[in-house]
PDB file of C-alpha atoms in Angstrom:
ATOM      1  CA  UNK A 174     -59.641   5.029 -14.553  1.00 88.00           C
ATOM      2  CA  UNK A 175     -56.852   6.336 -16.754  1.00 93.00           C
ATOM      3  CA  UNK A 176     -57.992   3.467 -19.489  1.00 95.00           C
ATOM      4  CA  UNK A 177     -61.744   4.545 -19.202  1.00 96.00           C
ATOM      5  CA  UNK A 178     -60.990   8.115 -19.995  1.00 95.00           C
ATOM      6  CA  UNK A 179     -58.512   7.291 -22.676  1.00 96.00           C
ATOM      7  CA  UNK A 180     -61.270   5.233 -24.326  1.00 96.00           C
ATOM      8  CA  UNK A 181     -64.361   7.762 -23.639  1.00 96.00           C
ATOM      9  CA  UNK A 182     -61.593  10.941 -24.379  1.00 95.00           C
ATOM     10  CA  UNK A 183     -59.760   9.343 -27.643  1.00 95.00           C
ATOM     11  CA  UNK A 184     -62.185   7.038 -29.342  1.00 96.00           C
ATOM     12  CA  UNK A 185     -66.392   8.097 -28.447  1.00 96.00           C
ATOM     13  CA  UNK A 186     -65.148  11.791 -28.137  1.00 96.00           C
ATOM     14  CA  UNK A 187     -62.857  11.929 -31.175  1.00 96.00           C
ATOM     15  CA  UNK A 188     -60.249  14.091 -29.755  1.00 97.00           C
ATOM     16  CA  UNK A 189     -56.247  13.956 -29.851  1.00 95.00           C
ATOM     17  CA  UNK A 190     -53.522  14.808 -27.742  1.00 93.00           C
ATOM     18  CA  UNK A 191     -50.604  16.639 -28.659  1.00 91.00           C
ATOM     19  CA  UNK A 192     -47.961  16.345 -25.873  1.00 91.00           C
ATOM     20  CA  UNK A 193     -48.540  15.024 -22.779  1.00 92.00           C
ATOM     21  CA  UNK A 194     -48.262  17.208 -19.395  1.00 94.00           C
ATOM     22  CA  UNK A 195     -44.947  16.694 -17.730  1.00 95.00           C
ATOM     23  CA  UNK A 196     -43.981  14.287 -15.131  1.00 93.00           C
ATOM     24  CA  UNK A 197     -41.025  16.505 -14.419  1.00 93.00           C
ATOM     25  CA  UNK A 198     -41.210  18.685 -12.458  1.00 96.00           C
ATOM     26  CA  UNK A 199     -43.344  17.306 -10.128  1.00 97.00           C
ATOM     27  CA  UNK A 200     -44.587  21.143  -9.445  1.00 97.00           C
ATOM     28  CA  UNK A 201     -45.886  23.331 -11.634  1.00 98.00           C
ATOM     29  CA  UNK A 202     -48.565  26.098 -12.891  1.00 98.00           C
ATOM     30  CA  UNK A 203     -51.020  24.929 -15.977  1.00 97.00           C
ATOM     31  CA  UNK A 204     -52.510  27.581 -17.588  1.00 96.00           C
ATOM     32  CA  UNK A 205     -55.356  26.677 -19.441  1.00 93.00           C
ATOM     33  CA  UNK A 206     -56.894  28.510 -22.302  1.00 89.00           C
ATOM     34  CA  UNK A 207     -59.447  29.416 -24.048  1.00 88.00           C
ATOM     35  CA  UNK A 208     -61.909  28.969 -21.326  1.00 86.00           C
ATOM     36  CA  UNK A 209     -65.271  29.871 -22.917  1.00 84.00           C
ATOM     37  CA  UNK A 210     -67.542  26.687 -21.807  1.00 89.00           C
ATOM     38  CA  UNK A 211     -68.374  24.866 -19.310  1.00 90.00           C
ATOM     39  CA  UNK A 212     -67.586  21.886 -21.477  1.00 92.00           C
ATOM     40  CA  UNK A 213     -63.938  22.951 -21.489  1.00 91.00           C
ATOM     41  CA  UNK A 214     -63.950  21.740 -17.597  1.00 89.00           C
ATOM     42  CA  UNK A 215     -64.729  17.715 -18.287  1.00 92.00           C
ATOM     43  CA  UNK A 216     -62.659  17.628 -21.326  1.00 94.00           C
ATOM     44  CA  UNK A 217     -59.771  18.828 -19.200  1.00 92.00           C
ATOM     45  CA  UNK A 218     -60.466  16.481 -16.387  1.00 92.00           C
ATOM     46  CA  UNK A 219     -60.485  13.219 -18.752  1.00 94.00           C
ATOM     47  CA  UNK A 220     -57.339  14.503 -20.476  1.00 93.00           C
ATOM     48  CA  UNK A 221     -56.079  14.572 -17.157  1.00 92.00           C
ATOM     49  CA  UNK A 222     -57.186  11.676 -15.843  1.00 93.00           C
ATOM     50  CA  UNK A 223     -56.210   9.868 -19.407  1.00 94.00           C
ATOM     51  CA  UNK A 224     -52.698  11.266 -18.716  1.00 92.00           C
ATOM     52  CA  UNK A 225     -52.289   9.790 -15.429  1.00 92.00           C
ATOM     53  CA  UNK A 226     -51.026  13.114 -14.007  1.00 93.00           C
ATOM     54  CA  UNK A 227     -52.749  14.654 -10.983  1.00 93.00           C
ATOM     55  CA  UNK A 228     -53.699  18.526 -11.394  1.00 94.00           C
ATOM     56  CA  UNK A 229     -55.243  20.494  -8.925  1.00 93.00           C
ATOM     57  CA  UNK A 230     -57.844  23.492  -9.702  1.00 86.00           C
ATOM     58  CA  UNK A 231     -59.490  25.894  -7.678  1.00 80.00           C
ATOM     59  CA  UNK A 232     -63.055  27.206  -8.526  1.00 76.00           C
ATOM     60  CA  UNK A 233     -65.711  29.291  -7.261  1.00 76.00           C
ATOM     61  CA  UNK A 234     -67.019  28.474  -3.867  1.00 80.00           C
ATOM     62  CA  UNK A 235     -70.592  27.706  -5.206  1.00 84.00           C
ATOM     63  CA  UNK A 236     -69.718  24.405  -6.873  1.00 83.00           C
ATOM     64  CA  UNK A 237     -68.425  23.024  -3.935  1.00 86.00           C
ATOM     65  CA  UNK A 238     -71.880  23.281  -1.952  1.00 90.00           C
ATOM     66  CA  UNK A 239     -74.114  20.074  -1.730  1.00 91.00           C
ATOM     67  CA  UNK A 240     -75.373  17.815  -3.434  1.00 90.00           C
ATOM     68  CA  UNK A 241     -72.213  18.108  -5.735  1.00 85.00           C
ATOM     69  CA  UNK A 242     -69.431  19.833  -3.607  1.00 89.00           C
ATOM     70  CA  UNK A 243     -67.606  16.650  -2.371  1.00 89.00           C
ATOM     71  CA  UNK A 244     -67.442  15.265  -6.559  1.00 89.00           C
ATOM     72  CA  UNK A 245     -65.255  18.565  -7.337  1.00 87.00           C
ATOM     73  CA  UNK A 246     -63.368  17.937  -3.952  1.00 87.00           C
ATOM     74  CA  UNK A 247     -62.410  14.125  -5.040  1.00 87.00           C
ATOM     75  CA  UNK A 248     -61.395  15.558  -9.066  1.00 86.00           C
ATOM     76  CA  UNK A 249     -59.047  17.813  -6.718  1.00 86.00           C
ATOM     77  CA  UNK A 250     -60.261  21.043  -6.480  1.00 86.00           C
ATOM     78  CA  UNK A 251     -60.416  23.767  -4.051  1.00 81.00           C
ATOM     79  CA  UNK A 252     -62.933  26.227  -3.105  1.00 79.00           C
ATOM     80  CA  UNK A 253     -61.662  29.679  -3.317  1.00 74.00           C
ATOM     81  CA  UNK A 254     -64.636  33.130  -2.491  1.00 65.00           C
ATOM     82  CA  UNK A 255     -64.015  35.288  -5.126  1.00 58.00           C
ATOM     83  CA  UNK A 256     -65.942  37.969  -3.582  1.00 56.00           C
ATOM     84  CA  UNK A 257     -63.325  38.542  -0.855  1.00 54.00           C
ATOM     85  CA  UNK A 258     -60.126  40.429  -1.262  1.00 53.00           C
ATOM     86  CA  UNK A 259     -57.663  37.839   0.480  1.00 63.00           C
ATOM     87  CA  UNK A 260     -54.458  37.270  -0.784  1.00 82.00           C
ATOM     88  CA  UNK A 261     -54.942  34.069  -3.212  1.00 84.00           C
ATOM     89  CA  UNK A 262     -52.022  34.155  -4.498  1.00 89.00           C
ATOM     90  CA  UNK A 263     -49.560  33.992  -1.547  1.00 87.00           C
ATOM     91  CA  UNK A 264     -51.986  30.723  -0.117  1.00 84.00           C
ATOM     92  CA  UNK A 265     -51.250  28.932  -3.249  1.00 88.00           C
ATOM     93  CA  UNK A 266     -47.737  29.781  -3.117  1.00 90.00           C
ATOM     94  CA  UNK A 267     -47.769  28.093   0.502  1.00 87.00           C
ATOM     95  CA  UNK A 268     -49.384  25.375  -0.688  1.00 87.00           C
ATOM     96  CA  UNK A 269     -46.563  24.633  -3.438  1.00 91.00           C
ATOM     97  CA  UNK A 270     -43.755  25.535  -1.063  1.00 91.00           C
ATOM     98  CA  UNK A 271     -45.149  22.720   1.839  1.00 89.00           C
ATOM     99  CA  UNK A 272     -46.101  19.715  -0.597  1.00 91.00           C
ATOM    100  CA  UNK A 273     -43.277  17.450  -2.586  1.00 95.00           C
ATOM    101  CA  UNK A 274     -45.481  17.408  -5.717  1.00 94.00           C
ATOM    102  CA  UNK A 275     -48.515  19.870  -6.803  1.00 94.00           C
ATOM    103  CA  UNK A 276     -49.833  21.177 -10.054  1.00 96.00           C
ATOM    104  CA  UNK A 277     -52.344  23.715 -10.188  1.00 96.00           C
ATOM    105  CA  UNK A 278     -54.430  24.035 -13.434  1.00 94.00           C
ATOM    106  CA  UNK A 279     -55.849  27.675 -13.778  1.00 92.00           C
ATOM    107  CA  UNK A 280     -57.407  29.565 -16.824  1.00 89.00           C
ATOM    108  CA  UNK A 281     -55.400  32.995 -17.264  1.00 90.00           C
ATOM    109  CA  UNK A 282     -58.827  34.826 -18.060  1.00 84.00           C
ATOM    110  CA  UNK A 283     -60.626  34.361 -14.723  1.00 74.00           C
ATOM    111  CA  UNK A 284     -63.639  33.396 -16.429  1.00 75.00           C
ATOM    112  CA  UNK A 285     -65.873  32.248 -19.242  1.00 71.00           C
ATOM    113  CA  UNK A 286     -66.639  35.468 -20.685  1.00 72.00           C
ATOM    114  CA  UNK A 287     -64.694  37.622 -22.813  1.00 72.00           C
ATOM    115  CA  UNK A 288     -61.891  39.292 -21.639  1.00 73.00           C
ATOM    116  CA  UNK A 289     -59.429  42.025 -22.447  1.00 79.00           C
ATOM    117  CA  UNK A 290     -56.730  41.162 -19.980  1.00 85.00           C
ATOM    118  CA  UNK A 291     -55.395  37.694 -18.363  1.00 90.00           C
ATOM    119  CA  UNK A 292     -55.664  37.821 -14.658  1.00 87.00           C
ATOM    120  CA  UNK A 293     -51.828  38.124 -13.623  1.00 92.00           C
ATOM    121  CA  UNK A 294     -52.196  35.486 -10.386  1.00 91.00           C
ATOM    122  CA  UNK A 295     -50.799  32.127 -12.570  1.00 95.00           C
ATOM    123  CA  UNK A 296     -47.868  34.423 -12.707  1.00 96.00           C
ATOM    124  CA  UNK A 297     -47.004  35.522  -9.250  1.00 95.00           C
ATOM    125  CA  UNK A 298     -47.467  32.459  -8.103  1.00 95.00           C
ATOM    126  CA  UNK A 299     -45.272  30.453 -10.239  1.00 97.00           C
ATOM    127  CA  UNK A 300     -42.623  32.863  -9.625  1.00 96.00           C
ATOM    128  CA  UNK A 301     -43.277  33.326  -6.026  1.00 95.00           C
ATOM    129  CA  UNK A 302     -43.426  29.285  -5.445  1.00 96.00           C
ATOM    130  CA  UNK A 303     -40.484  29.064  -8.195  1.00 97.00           C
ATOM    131  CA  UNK A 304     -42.198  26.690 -10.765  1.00 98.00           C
ATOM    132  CA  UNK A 305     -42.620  26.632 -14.541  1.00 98.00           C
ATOM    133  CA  UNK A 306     -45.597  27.317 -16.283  1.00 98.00           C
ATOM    134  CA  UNK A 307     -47.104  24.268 -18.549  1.00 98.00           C
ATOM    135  CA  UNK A 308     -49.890  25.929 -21.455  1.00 97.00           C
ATOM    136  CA  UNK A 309     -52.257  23.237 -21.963  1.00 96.00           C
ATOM    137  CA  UNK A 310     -55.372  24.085 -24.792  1.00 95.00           C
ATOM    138  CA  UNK A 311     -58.368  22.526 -25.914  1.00 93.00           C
ATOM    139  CA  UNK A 312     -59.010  23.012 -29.351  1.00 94.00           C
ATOM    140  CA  UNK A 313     -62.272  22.648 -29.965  1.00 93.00           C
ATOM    141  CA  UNK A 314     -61.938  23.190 -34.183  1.00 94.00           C
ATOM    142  CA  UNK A 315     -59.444  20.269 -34.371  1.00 94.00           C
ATOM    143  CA  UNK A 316     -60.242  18.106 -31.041  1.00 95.00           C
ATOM    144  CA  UNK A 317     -56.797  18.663 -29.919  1.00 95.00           C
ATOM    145  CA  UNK A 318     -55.491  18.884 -26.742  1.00 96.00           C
ATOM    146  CA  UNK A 319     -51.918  20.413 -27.050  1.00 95.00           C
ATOM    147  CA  UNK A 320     -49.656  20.431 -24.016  1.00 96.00           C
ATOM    148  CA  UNK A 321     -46.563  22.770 -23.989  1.00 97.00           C
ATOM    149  CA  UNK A 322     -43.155  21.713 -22.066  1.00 96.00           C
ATOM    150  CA  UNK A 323     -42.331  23.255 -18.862  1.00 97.00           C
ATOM    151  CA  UNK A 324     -41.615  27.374 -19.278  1.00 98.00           C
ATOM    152  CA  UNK A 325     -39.900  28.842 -16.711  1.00 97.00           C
ATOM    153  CA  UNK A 326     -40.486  32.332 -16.016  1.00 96.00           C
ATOM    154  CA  UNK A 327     -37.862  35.353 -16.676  1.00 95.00           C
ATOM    155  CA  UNK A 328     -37.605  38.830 -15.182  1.00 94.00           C
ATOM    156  CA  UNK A 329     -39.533  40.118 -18.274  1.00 96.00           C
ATOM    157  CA  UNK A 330     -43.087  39.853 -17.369  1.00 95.00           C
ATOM    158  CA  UNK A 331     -43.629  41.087 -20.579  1.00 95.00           C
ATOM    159  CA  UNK A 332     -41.733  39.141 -23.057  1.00 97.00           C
ATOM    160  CA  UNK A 333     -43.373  36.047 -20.837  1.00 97.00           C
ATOM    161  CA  UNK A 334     -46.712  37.071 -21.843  1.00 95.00           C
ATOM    162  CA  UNK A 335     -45.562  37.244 -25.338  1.00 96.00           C
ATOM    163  CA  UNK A 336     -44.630  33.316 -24.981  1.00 97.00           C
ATOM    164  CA  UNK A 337     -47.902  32.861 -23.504  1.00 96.00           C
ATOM    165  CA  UNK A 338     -50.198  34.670 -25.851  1.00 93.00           C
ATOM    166  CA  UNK A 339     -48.334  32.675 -28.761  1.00 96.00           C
ATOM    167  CA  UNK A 340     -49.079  29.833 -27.467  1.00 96.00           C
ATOM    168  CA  UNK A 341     -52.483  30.109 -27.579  1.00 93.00           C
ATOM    169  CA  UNK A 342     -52.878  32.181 -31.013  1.00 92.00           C
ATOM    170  CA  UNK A 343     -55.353  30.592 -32.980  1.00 90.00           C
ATOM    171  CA  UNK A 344     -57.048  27.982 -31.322  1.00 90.00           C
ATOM    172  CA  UNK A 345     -60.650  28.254 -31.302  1.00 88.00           C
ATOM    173  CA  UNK A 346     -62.574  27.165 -28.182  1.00 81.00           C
ATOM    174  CA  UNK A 347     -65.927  25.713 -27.422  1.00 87.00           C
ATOM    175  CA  UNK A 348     -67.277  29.546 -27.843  1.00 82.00           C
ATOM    176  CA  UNK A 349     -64.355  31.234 -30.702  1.00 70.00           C
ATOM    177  CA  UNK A 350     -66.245  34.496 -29.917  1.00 75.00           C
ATOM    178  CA  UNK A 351     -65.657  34.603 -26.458  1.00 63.00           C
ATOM    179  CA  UNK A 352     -61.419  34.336 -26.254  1.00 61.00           C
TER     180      UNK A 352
END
């Protein structure tokens, strides 16, 4: 598999990777950004896949419903309801604290629309399970996928963000007008 989707990523698609994702640690929070198309969601599977390195996601209980549900189960997803208020975050921190080797991909906005805030979750839960954060973007103006090392989070939630946000500065996604 990891040949096709080098092959149907690299050469039909025309894109190029900058970095790869980590193979150590074998845990860790990808935050993925800009999200503003659905087409962001099989580019980041093939990179994935072309990478050979397993990441999880969660998504919105509606795509894992029949007829298509059990395809977004096998690329390693999660159903999560949205609508309740549960405590997310602390069930994904579980999750990292009872398995050997887990990556969770998430996108810090929450959504494809335009936002004025990240969602905080990634966060917590990379400093409540203890992992690093990995920024991963698809730039959609160059066809480049660019993969940061492994950032470990500080006590300055704020000067984190800053690292974040930089990351991300000026990369144009499927939909510039939306991130």
């Amino acid at each position: 598999m990891q040949r096709i989707s080098k092959f149907i990523l690299f050469t039909i698609l025309g894109w190029k990777l900058e970095n790869d994702f980590p193979k150590k640690p074998l845990k860790y929070v990808v935050i993925a950004a800009p999200h503003t198309s659905w087409v962001d969601f099989p580019i980041a599977i093939l990179s994935r896949m072309a990478s050979g390195t397993m990441i999880h996601f969660i998504g919105k209980g509606s795509l894992f419903k029949p007829p298509f549900g059990f395809f977004f189960k096998m690329l390693g997803g999660t159903p999560v309801d949205r609508s309740k208020s549960n405590n997310l975050v602390d069930a994904v921190i579980d999750v990292f604290n009872e398995k050997d080797e887990f990556r969770l991909g998430l996108s810090p906005e929450g959504t494809r629309k335009k936002v004025d805030k990240w969602k905080t979750g990634f966060y917590y839960i990379a400093k409540g399970a203890n992992v690093p954060i990995v920024m991963a973007t698809l730039d959609f103006e160059n066809k480049k996928i660019k993969i940061s090392e492994a950032y470990y989070p500080t006590i300055d939630k704020n000067e984190d963000f800053k690292v974040f946000h930089s990351f991300f500065e000026g990369v144009k996604g499927k939909n510039p007008e939306l991130f």
